[in-house]
Amino acid sequence: MENAIGEKLRAAAIAAQNALDPDINKVTNEQLVELSKKLDVSYITLLVKEKGDIVGVKSSDPQERNLSTKEWGYWYTAFQQLFSNKNVTIPQGQKLSNYWSGPMNVSASNPDHVDKWGYYYDGTTNYIISPYMRDKQIMDFEEHIGPDAIVKKTLSNNKSLLNITGFNPNTFGLPPVYTEQNGKKFIELENKAIQFGEYEYKDKNVDVSAVRKAMKTGKPISVQSTVNGKKVLKSFIPVSAQNPYVIGIVTDYKVIQDVLNKQLLNNLIISIAILALVFIVSYFLSRYIVSPINQILLKVDEIAKGNFGEQVIIERRDELGALANQVNVMSLNLLDHTDELKKKNEEIQYHAYYDFLTGLPNLRFFNKTALELANSNDKETMAFLFLDLDRFKFINDLLGHSAGDAILRAVTNRISSLLKEGEMMSRIGGDEFILLLPNTSCKEANDRAQTILKELEKPFIYEGNELFITSSIGISMYPTDGKHVEDVIKNADMAMYRAKEQGRNNLQFYTADMNDWIQRRAILEKGMRQALEHDEFTLYYQPKVDINTGKITGSEALIRWRHPQLGMISPQEFIPLAEETGLIVSVGEWVLRTACKQSLEWQRLGLPKMGVSVNLSPRQFQQANLVEIVSKILKETGLAPEYLELEITETIAMYNESYVIAKLKALKDLGVKIAIDDFGTGYSSLSYLKKFPFHTLKIDKSFIQDIEEGSDDNKIITTIIAMAHNLKVNVIAEGVETAEQLQFLQQQQCNEVQGYLFSKPLSVEEFYKAFSEIQEAALTKINRKSE
């Protein structure tokens, strides 16, 4: 139950993160009140670091505002770990990626309530997001399947049972254990003396002694007692669990006594009427009554000793038969409850060491195994392969978590089939896995990683569709890359990030200089968050030329970043980082707005009316409000839609065909043009070309660079151009640098070209000043080739 609620709270926290400003000073309590209702959680609190403390600054719950957490023990430790590492490693609570959920407990801000909290922080905000659920949602669930529900059902079906109570052996009979936080005293759930049920038949001296004796000995204890004039049998049964407790069962002796009295009265009447038959009838009657009673008492005693499931075999329809049936029902109910508790305990033990989704060992089990291997033979070479799936988040967001879960299980099956005996694979969260290969050299680790990369390049089938996933693998060796297993795993993680930076779908071994790279990466990520505010980004524009007329038909907007300390940063370095951190959304919106403004400004300055092309990243395309954003920018800047072209890659076209088609049609309805960028480098498919509403195909420059007579690239270019003409769409070749390339493209009747043969990307000022010269030079080169 707690895991299910915890996962719901994590989903609510991520939704809240997307809805709120990353700066807490720009978030209001009223926003949190409204957001709590929309996300179906009781409240949302935002926590920040503040003067050696972590404080709930903003909250939809007034009592949570300015609430200190410094005295919260391991909770405070968890918050510190979230802020410093974005993950929690303490034993308590539920741990997911960038997320921790504490156990259900009494609220420190309002002890009249029981809450379940979640805490999410991934570094994109300056605060921890804490949605939580209060009382009703939690208690309604427990009311249906919790111990009190089981007790209530058992008592309703058993007249002989008077009371069932769960005692806490650590606090029952002792003064209350209060917890004081933020000036309020309350009793935490685990310190309550009565864990479930009602404690009505109180004989405290006897009960306290029996509870402690049962827990100490581990055996059931039974005592007879008279409470408020009522004779009862009390049975105390110890249950071993993570939080041990004792079940107290109170049985009414009056039920048995009533049966005896009734039968004795009948016997007395018969004995008076027929004195001659008294001895014969008494003999048979005593056997008829006493034997079943003794049998019932014997079985009740067995049940009291913990032998749940024992059955009384009496085939009678009188009160004794009814009593026997009720004893049997009670025995089976106790057996079912005990079996359920054992099963739950086994599940808890299993999930403490194994991943719920894939069944793989989790990080705790992985670390334990790796440490044992390292300690048993510290000279043996071990390889650690840290694997992360490329573009997994894109699939997960676009197709939903069901598709993401299916991919994770399929990846697990593929890689597991490649492992040898003694090797281990672990899922450590999200789409990250780590492999342990004992007694493995660097060359062997390289070969194994190459095999995994090739295996994952094969398509995955989900609901009849082909999905393509690649991976980035970082490799570190023990003990070469670290004396401690933890350091070697961290280095493998670092090498994986280098693999992603190198273009993904590759592997990288850890090297010492990666520490410098990680520091540079951290500087760039921090600087990128401020780059927009400080006007560090700028756009360059590369002209596109009509291959028949030589006229400049438009330009492509290309972003550049001049870092105040590091100088000019290549887009190949900061764009993947922006994609990974999610900053690409705000950066992409800035590029779109700036390019539209500039295109209109050039028209006002007297340049010909021409289009401007802007690249859309996969993450931008996932935005639900993308069409609204584009429409808004066009209205704000005043640029006519026909002068804006949005370039998407084949990667976007690969997933969720219906979603992509609907989004592209909506953009086309605005009047905006669509281009397929880098065509031929992805998983090209004629099916999507036929269905998608696009205007232009852009041939990737990798094909243009290798143009030579009779080459395969020439054939590919010829095929692409012919296909585009048959589809009645425009085709443009990018990366044109030589006259020979231009001549070949003219021969194949390509529509437009773009590249250094005509102009490199230019700043706004350079583009305006050199426009006429570029136009004249382009006309000359085009006409020369035409002749």
JSON list of N, CA and C in Angstrom, two decimals, residues 5-22 32 35 38-39 41 43-46 82 86-87 95-100 118-125 127-132 392-393 396-397 401 430 581-582 619 622:
[
{"chain": "A", "resi": 5, "resn": "ILE", "atom": "N", "xyz": [1.12, 4.21, -2.87]},
{"chain": "A", "resi": 5, "resn": "ILE", "atom": "CA", "xyz": [0.89, 5.63, -2.59]},
{"chain": "A", "resi": 5, "resn": "ILE", "atom": "C", "xyz": [2.14, 6.44, -2.88]},
{"chain": "A", "resi": 6, "resn": "GLY", "atom": "N", "xyz": [3.32, 5.86, -2.51]},
{"chain": "A", "resi": 6, "resn": "GLY", "atom": "CA", "xyz": [4.58, 6.56, -2.77]},
{"chain": "A", "resi": 6, "resn": "GLY", "atom": "C", "xyz": [4.80, 6.84, -4.24]},
{"chain": "A", "resi": 7, "resn": "GLU", "atom": "N", "xyz": [4.47, 5.85, -5.12]},
{"chain": "A", "resi": 7, "resn": "GLU", "atom": "CA", "xyz": [4.64, 6.07, -6.56]},
{"chain": "A", "resi": 7, "resn": "GLU", "atom": "C", "xyz": [3.66, 7.11, -7.08]},
{"chain": "A", "resi": 8, "resn": "LYS", "atom": "N", "xyz": [2.45, 7.11, -6.52]},
{"chain": "A", "resi": 8, "resn": "LYS", "atom": "CA", "xyz": [1.48, 8.13, -6.93]},
{"chain": "A", "resi": 8, "resn": "LYS", "atom": "C", "xyz": [1.98, 9.53, -6.54]},
{"chain": "A", "resi": 9, "resn": "LEU", "atom": "N", "xyz": [2.56, 9.63, -5.32]},
{"chain": "A", "resi": 9, "resn": "LEU", "atom": "CA", "xyz": [3.08, 10.93, -4.87]},
{"chain": "A", "resi": 9, "resn": "LEU", "atom": "C", "xyz": [4.25, 11.38, -5.74]},
{"chain": "A", "resi": 10, "resn": "ARG", "atom": "N", "xyz": [5.10, 10.42, -6.20]},
{"chain": "A", "resi": 10, "resn": "ARG", "atom": "CA", "xyz": [6.22, 10.79, -7.06]},
{"chain": "A", "resi": 10, "resn": "ARG", "atom": "C", "xyz": [5.69, 11.35, -8.39]},
{"chain": "A", "resi": 11, "resn": "ALA", "atom": "N", "xyz": [4.67, 10.68, -8.95]},
{"chain": "A", "resi": 11, "resn": "ALA", "atom": "CA", "xyz": [4.08, 11.18, -10.20]},
{"chain": "A", "resi": 11, "resn": "ALA", "atom": "C", "xyz": [3.50, 12.58, -9.99]},
{"chain": "A", "resi": 12, "resn": "ALA", "atom": "N", "xyz": [2.85, 12.79, -8.83]},
{"chain": "A", "resi": 12, "resn": "ALA", "atom": "CA", "xyz": [2.30, 14.12, -8.53]},
{"chain": "A", "resi": 12, "resn": "ALA", "atom": "C", "xyz": [3.41, 15.16, -8.41]},
{"chain": "A", "resi": 13, "resn": "ALA", "atom": "N", "xyz": [4.55, 14.76, -7.79]},
{"chain": "A", "resi": 13, "resn": "ALA", "atom": "CA", "xyz": [5.66, 15.70, -7.63]},
{"chain": "A", "resi": 13, "resn": "ALA", "atom": "C", "xyz": [6.24, 16.12, -8.98]},
{"chain": "A", "resi": 14, "resn": "ILE", "atom": "N", "xyz": [6.38, 15.14, -9.91]},
{"chain": "A", "resi": 14, "resn": "ILE", "atom": "CA", "xyz": [6.91, 15.46, -11.24]},
{"chain": "A", "resi": 14, "resn": "ILE", "atom": "C", "xyz": [5.94, 16.38, -11.99]},
{"chain": "A", "resi": 15, "resn": "ALA", "atom": "N", "xyz": [4.64, 16.11, -11.85]},
{"chain": "A", "resi": 15, "resn": "ALA", "atom": "CA", "xyz": [3.65, 16.98, -12.48]},
{"chain": "A", "resi": 15, "resn": "ALA", "atom": "C", "xyz": [3.73, 18.38, -11.89]},
{"chain": "A", "resi": 16, "resn": "ALA", "atom": "N", "xyz": [3.90, 18.47, -10.55]},
{"chain": "A", "resi": 16, "resn": "ALA", "atom": "CA", "xyz": [4.02, 19.77, -9.90]},
{"chain": "A", "resi": 16, "resn": "ALA", "atom": "C", "xyz": [5.27, 20.51, -10.38]},
{"chain": "A", "resi": 17, "resn": "GLN", "atom": "N", "xyz": [6.37, 19.76, -10.56]},
{"chain": "A", "resi": 17, "resn": "GLN", "atom": "CA", "xyz": [7.60, 20.40, -11.03]},
{"chain": "A", "resi": 17, "resn": "GLN", "atom": "C", "xyz": [7.40, 21.06, -12.39]},
{"chain": "A", "resi": 18, "resn": "ASN", "atom": "N", "xyz": [6.66, 20.36, -13.28]},
{"chain": "A", "resi": 18, "resn": "ASN", "atom": "CA", "xyz": [6.41, 20.91, -14.61]},
{"chain": "A", "resi": 18, "resn": "ASN", "atom": "C", "xyz": [5.47, 22.12, -14.56]},
{"chain": "A", "resi": 19, "resn": "ALA", "atom": "N", "xyz": [4.64, 22.18, -13.50]},
{"chain": "A", "resi": 19, "resn": "ALA", "atom": "CA", "xyz": [3.65, 23.26, -13.42]},
{"chain": "A", "resi": 19, "resn": "ALA", "atom": "C", "xyz": [4.19, 24.50, -12.71]},
{"chain": "A", "resi": 20, "resn": "LEU", "atom": "N", "xyz": [5.26, 24.33, -11.89]},
{"chain": "A", "resi": 20, "resn": "LEU", "atom": "CA", "xyz": [5.73, 25.43, -11.05]},
{"chain": "A", "resi": 20, "resn": "LEU", "atom": "C", "xyz": [7.00, 26.06, -11.60]},
{"chain": "A", "resi": 21, "resn": "ASP", "atom": "N", "xyz": [7.24, 27.29, -11.22]},
{"chain": "A", "resi": 21, "resn": "ASP", "atom": "CA", "xyz": [8.50, 27.97, -11.55]},
{"chain": "A", "resi": 21, "resn": "ASP", "atom": "C", "xyz": [9.63, 27.33, -10.75]},
{"chain": "A", "resi": 22, "resn": "PRO", "atom": "N", "xyz": [10.82, 27.12, -11.38]},
{"chain": "A", "resi": 22, "resn": "PRO", "atom": "CA", "xyz": [11.92, 26.48, -10.65]},
{"chain": "A", "resi": 22, "resn": "PRO", "atom": "C", "xyz": [12.46, 27.33, -9.50]},
{"chain": "A", "resi": 32, "resn": "LEU", "atom": "N", "xyz": [-0.03, 26.48, -4.87]},
{"chain": "A", "resi": 32, "resn": "LEU", "atom": "CA", "xyz": [0.09, 25.13, -4.31]},
{"chain": "A", "resi": 32, "resn": "LEU", "atom": "C", "xyz": [-1.27, 24.59, -3.88]},
{"chain": "A", "resi": 35, "resn": "LEU", "atom": "N", "xyz": [-2.94, 23.58, -7.12]},
{"chain": "A", "resi": 35, "resn": "LEU", "atom": "CA", "xyz": [-2.26, 22.43, -7.70]},
{"chain": "A", "resi": 35, "resn": "LEU", "atom": "C", "xyz": [-2.55, 21.15, -6.93]},
{"chain": "A", "resi": 38, "resn": "LYS", "atom": "N", "xyz": [-5.80, 19.79, -8.23]},
{"chain": "A", "resi": 38, "resn": "LYS", "atom": "CA", "xyz": [-5.69, 19.24, -9.58]},
{"chain": "A", "resi": 38, "resn": "LYS", "atom": "C", "xyz": [-5.00, 17.88, -9.56]},
{"chain": "A", "resi": 39, "resn": "LEU", "atom": "N", "xyz": [-4.02, 17.71, -8.69]},
{"chain": "A", "resi": 39, "resn": "LEU", "atom": "CA", "xyz": [-3.23, 16.47, -8.65]},
{"chain": "A", "resi": 39, "resn": "LEU", "atom": "C", "xyz": [-3.82, 15.42, -7.71]},
{"chain": "A", "resi": 41, "resn": "VAL", "atom": "N", "xyz": [-4.02, 15.31, -4.43]},
{"chain": "A", "resi": 41, "resn": "VAL", "atom": "CA", "xyz": [-3.28, 15.04, -3.20]},
{"chain": "A", "resi": 41, "resn": "VAL", "atom": "C", "xyz": [-3.79, 16.02, -2.13]},
{"chain": "A", "resi": 43, "resn": "TYR", "atom": "N", "xyz": [-2.04, 17.88, 0.22]},
{"chain": "A", "resi": 43, "resn": "TYR", "atom": "CA", "xyz": [-1.29, 19.14, 0.28]},
{"chain": "A", "resi": 43, "resn": "TYR", "atom": "C", "xyz": [0.02, 18.99, -0.48]},
{"chain": "A", "resi": 44, "resn": "ILE", "atom": "N", "xyz": [0.67, 20.14, -0.76]},
{"chain": "A", "resi": 44, "resn": "ILE", "atom": "CA", "xyz": [2.00, 20.17, -1.35]},
{"chain": "A", "resi": 44, "resn": "ILE", "atom": "C", "xyz": [2.83, 21.20, -0.57]},
{"chain": "A", "resi": 45, "resn": "THR", "atom": "N", "xyz": [4.03, 20.79, -0.15]},
{"chain": "A", "resi": 45, "resn": "THR", "atom": "CA", "xyz": [4.96, 21.67, 0.56]},
{"chain": "A", "resi": 45, "resn": "THR", "atom": "C", "xyz": [6.27, 21.75, -0.21]},
{"chain": "A", "resi": 46, "resn": "LEU", "atom": "N", "xyz": [6.90, 22.93, -0.24]},
{"chain": "A", "resi": 46, "resn": "LEU", "atom": "CA", "xyz": [8.20, 23.12, -0.88]},
{"chain": "A", "resi": 46, "resn": "LEU", "atom": "C", "xyz": [9.23, 23.39, 0.21]},
{"chain": "A", "resi": 82, "resn": "LEU", "atom": "N", "xyz": [19.06, 14.23, -0.72]},
{"chain": "A", "resi": 82, "resn": "LEU", "atom": "CA", "xyz": [18.36, 14.66, -1.94]},
{"chain": "A", "resi": 82, "resn": "LEU", "atom": "C", "xyz": [19.00, 15.92, -2.51]},
{"chain": "A", "resi": 86, "resn": "LYS", "atom": "N", "xyz": [20.77, 14.08, -5.11]},
{"chain": "A", "resi": 86, "resn": "LYS", "atom": "CA", "xyz": [19.52, 13.85, -5.86]},
{"chain": "A", "resi": 86, "resn": "LYS", "atom": "C", "xyz": [18.97, 12.44, -5.66]},
{"chain": "A", "resi": 87, "resn": "ASN", "atom": "N", "xyz": [19.61, 11.65, -4.79]},
{"chain": "A", "resi": 87, "resn": "ASN", "atom": "CA", "xyz": [19.12, 10.32, -4.46]},
{"chain": "A", "resi": 87, "resn": "ASN", "atom": "C", "xyz": [19.36, 10.06, -2.98]},
{"chain": "A", "resi": 95, "resn": "LYS", "atom": "N", "xyz": [12.76, 4.38, -1.99]},
{"chain": "A", "resi": 95, "resn": "LYS", "atom": "CA", "xyz": [13.74, 5.16, -2.75]},
{"chain": "A", "resi": 95, "resn": "LYS", "atom": "C", "xyz": [13.55, 4.89, -4.24]},
{"chain": "A", "resi": 96, "resn": "LEU", "atom": "N", "xyz": [13.33, 5.97, -4.98]},
{"chain": "A", "resi": 96, "resn": "LEU", "atom": "CA", "xyz": [13.27, 5.91, -6.44]},
{"chain": "A", "resi": 96, "resn": "LEU", "atom": "C", "xyz": [14.19, 7.00, -6.98]},
{"chain": "A", "resi": 97, "resn": "SER", "atom": "N", "xyz": [14.30, 7.08, -8.30]},
{"chain": "A", "resi": 97, "resn": "SER", "atom": "CA", "xyz": [15.20, 8.08, -8.90]},
{"chain": "A", "resi": 97, "resn": "SER", "atom": "C", "xyz": [14.77, 9.49, -8.51]},
{"chain": "A", "resi": 98, "resn": "ASN", "atom": "N", "xyz": [15.68, 10.27, -7.91]},
{"chain": "A", "resi": 98, "resn": "ASN", "atom": "CA", "xyz": [15.44, 11.65, -7.47]},
{"chain": "A", "resi": 98, "resn": "ASN", "atom": "C", "xyz": [14.29, 11.75, -6.48]},
{"chain": "A", "resi": 99, "resn": "TYR", "atom": "N", "xyz": [14.04, 10.67, -5.73]},
{"chain": "A", "resi": 99, "resn": "TYR", "atom": "CA", "xyz": [12.82, 10.64, -4.94]},
{"chain": "A", "resi": 99, "resn": "TYR", "atom": "C", "xyz": [13.00, 9.77, -3.69]},
{"chain": "A", "resi": 100, "resn": "TRP", "atom": "N", "xyz": [12.33, 10.21, -2.61]},
{"chain": "A", "resi": 100, "resn": "TRP", "atom": "CA", "xyz": [12.29, 9.42, -1.38]},
{"chain": "A", "resi": 100, "resn": "TRP", "atom": "C", "xyz": [10.93, 9.62, -0.73]},
{"chain": "A", "resi": 118, "resn": "GLY", "atom": "N", "xyz": [5.86, 12.30, 0.15]},
{"chain": "A", "resi": 118, "resn": "GLY", "atom": "CA", "xyz": [6.86, 12.02, -0.87]},
{"chain": "A", "resi": 118, "resn": "GLY", "atom": "C", "xyz": [7.74, 13.26, -1.04]},
{"chain": "A", "resi": 119, "resn": "TYR", "atom": "N", "xyz": [9.01, 13.05, -1.43]},
{"chain": "A", "resi": 119, "resn": "TYR", "atom": "CA", "xyz": [9.95, 14.17, -1.59]},
{"chain": "A", "resi": 119, "resn": "TYR", "atom": "C", "xyz": [10.71, 13.98, -2.90]},
{"chain": "A", "resi": 120, "resn": "TYR", "atom": "N", "xyz": [10.64, 14.98, -3.80]},
{"chain": "A", "resi": 120, "resn": "TYR", "atom": "CA", "xyz": [11.25, 14.87, -5.13]},
{"chain": "A", "resi": 120, "resn": "TYR", "atom": "C", "xyz": [12.17, 16.06, -5.37]},
{"chain": "A", "resi": 121, "resn": "TYR", "atom": "N", "xyz": [13.39, 15.76, -5.89]},
{"chain": "A", "resi": 121, "resn": "TYR", "atom": "CA", "xyz": [14.34, 16.82, -6.24]},
{"chain": "A", "resi": 121, "resn": "TYR", "atom": "C", "xyz": [15.28, 16.28, -7.30]},
{"chain": "A", "resi": 122, "resn": "ASP", "atom": "N", "xyz": [15.32, 16.92, -8.49]},
{"chain": "A", "resi": 122, "resn": "ASP", "atom": "CA", "xyz": [16.24, 16.48, -9.54]},
{"chain": "A", "resi": 122, "resn": "ASP", "atom": "C", "xyz": [17.24, 17.56, -9.93]},
{"chain": "A", "resi": 123, "resn": "GLY", "atom": "N", "xyz": [17.28, 18.65, -9.16]},
{"chain": "A", "resi": 123, "resn": "GLY", "atom": "CA", "xyz": [18.26, 19.70, -9.42]},
{"chain": "A", "resi": 123, "resn": "GLY", "atom": "C", "xyz": [17.78, 20.81, -10.33]},
{"chain": "A", "resi": 124, "resn": "THR", "atom": "N", "xyz": [16.63, 20.63, -10.96]},
{"chain": "A", "resi": 124, "resn": "THR", "atom": "CA", "xyz": [16.14, 21.69, -11.86]},
{"chain": "A", "resi": 124, "resn": "THR", "atom": "C", "xyz": [15.39, 22.78, -11.11]},
{"chain": "A", "resi": 125, "resn": "THR", "atom": "N", "xyz": [15.09, 22.56, -9.84]},
{"chain": "A", "resi": 125, "resn": "THR", "atom": "CA", "xyz": [14.46, 23.58, -9.00]},
{"chain": "A", "resi": 125, "resn": "THR", "atom": "C", "xyz": [15.39, 23.87, -7.83]},
{"chain": "A", "resi": 127, "resn": "TYR", "atom": "N", "xyz": [14.28, 23.84, -4.80]},
{"chain": "A", "resi": 127, "resn": "TYR", "atom": "CA", "xyz": [13.52, 23.37, -3.65]},
{"chain": "A", "resi": 127, "resn": "TYR", "atom": "C", "xyz": [13.12, 21.91, -3.87]},
{"chain": "A", "resi": 128, "resn": "ILE", "atom": "N", "xyz": [12.85, 21.22, -2.74]},
{"chain": "A", "resi": 128, "resn": "ILE", "atom": "CA", "xyz": [12.31, 19.87, -2.76]},
{"chain": "A", "resi": 128, "resn": "ILE", "atom": "C", "xyz": [10.78, 19.98, -2.83]},
{"chain": "A", "resi": 129, "resn": "ILE", "atom": "N", "xyz": [10.17, 19.16, -3.69]},
{"chain": "A", "resi": 129, "resn": "ILE", "atom": "CA", "xyz": [8.71, 19.14, -3.82]},
{"chain": "A", "resi": 129, "resn": "ILE", "atom": "C", "xyz": [8.17, 17.99, -2.98]},
{"chain": "A", "resi": 130, "resn": "SER", "atom": "N", "xyz": [7.26, 18.31, -2.04]},
{"chain": "A", "resi": 130, "resn": "SER", "atom": "CA", "xyz": [6.72, 17.29, -1.13]},
{"chain": "A", "resi": 130, "resn": "SER", "atom": "C", "xyz": [5.20, 17.26, -1.17]},
{"chain": "A", "resi": 131, "resn": "PRO", "atom": "N", "xyz": [4.61, 16.43, -2.09]},
{"chain": "A", "resi": 131, "resn": "PRO", "atom": "CA", "xyz": [3.17, 16.20, -2.00]},
{"chain": "A", "resi": 131, "resn": "PRO", "atom": "C", "xyz": [2.87, 15.16, -0.93]},
{"chain": "A", "resi": 132, "resn": "TYR", "atom": "N", "xyz": [1.72, 15.27, -0.25]},
{"chain": "A", "resi": 132, "resn": "TYR", "atom": "CA", "xyz": [1.39, 14.23, 0.72]},
{"chain": "A", "resi": 132, "resn": "TYR", "atom": "C", "xyz": [-0.12, 14.03, 0.83]},
{"chain": "A", "resi": 392, "resn": "PHE", "atom": "N", "xyz": [15.45, 6.87, -24.06]},
{"chain": "A", "resi": 392, "resn": "PHE", "atom": "CA", "xyz": [14.40, 6.12, -23.38]},
{"chain": "A", "resi": 392, "resn": "PHE", "atom": "C", "xyz": [13.31, 7.05, -22.86]},
{"chain": "A", "resi": 393, "resn": "LYS", "atom": "N", "xyz": [13.72, 8.19, -22.30]},
{"chain": "A", "resi": 393, "resn": "LYS", "atom": "CA", "xyz": [12.72, 9.12, -21.76]},
{"chain": "A", "resi": 393, "resn": "LYS", "atom": "C", "xyz": [11.78, 9.59, -22.85]},
{"chain": "A", "resi": 396, "resn": "ASN", "atom": "N", "xyz": [9.27, 6.85, -23.29]},
{"chain": "A", "resi": 396, "resn": "ASN", "atom": "CA", "xyz": [8.45, 6.77, -22.08]},
{"chain": "A", "resi": 396, "resn": "ASN", "atom": "C", "xyz": [7.42, 7.90, -22.03]},
{"chain": "A", "resi": 397, "resn": "ASP", "atom": "N", "xyz": [7.86, 9.12, -22.39]},
{"chain": "A", "resi": 397, "resn": "ASP", "atom": "CA", "xyz": [6.95, 10.27, -22.34]},
{"chain": "A", "resi": 397, "resn": "ASP", "atom": "C", "xyz": [5.94, 10.23, -23.49]},
{"chain": "A", "resi": 401, "resn": "HIS", "atom": "N", "xyz": [4.12, 4.92, -19.81]},
{"chain": "A", "resi": 401, "resn": "HIS", "atom": "CA", "xyz": [4.97, 4.07, -18.96]},
{"chain": "A", "resi": 401, "resn": "HIS", "atom": "C", "xyz": [4.84, 2.60, -19.32]},
{"chain": "A", "resi": 430, "resn": "GLY", "atom": "N", "xyz": [15.40, 3.82, -13.02]},
{"chain": "A", "resi": 430, "resn": "GLY", "atom": "CA", "xyz": [15.09, 4.41, -14.31]},
{"chain": "A", "resi": 430, "resn": "GLY", "atom": "C", "xyz": [15.51, 3.50, -15.45]},
{"chain": "A", "resi": 581, "resn": "THR", "atom": "N", "xyz": [19.01, 17.82, -19.53]},
{"chain": "A", "resi": 581, "resn": "THR", "atom": "CA", "xyz": [18.53, 18.55, -18.36]},
{"chain": "A", "resi": 581, "resn": "THR", "atom": "C", "xyz": [17.14, 19.13, -18.55]},
{"chain": "A", "resi": 582, "resn": "GLY", "atom": "N", "xyz": [16.63, 19.10, -19.79]},
{"chain": "A", "resi": 582, "resn": "GLY", "atom": "CA", "xyz": [15.31, 19.67, -20.04]},
{"chain": "A", "resi": 582, "resn": "GLY", "atom": "C", "xyz": [15.35, 21.15, -20.38]},
{"chain": "A", "resi": 619, "resn": "ARG", "atom": "N", "xyz": [12.50, 16.70, -27.55]},
{"chain": "A", "resi": 619, "resn": "ARG", "atom": "CA", "xyz": [11.85, 17.07, -26.30]},
{"chain": "A", "resi": 619, "resn": "ARG", "atom": "C", "xyz": [10.86, 18.22, -26.51]},
{"chain": "A", "resi": 622, "resn": "GLN", "atom": "N", "xyz": [7.63, 16.92, -27.91]},
{"chain": "A", "resi": 622, "resn": "GLN", "atom": "CA", "xyz": [6.78, 16.23, -26.94]},
{"chain": "A", "resi": 622, "resn": "GLN", "atom": "C", "xyz": [5.84, 17.18, -26.21]}
]
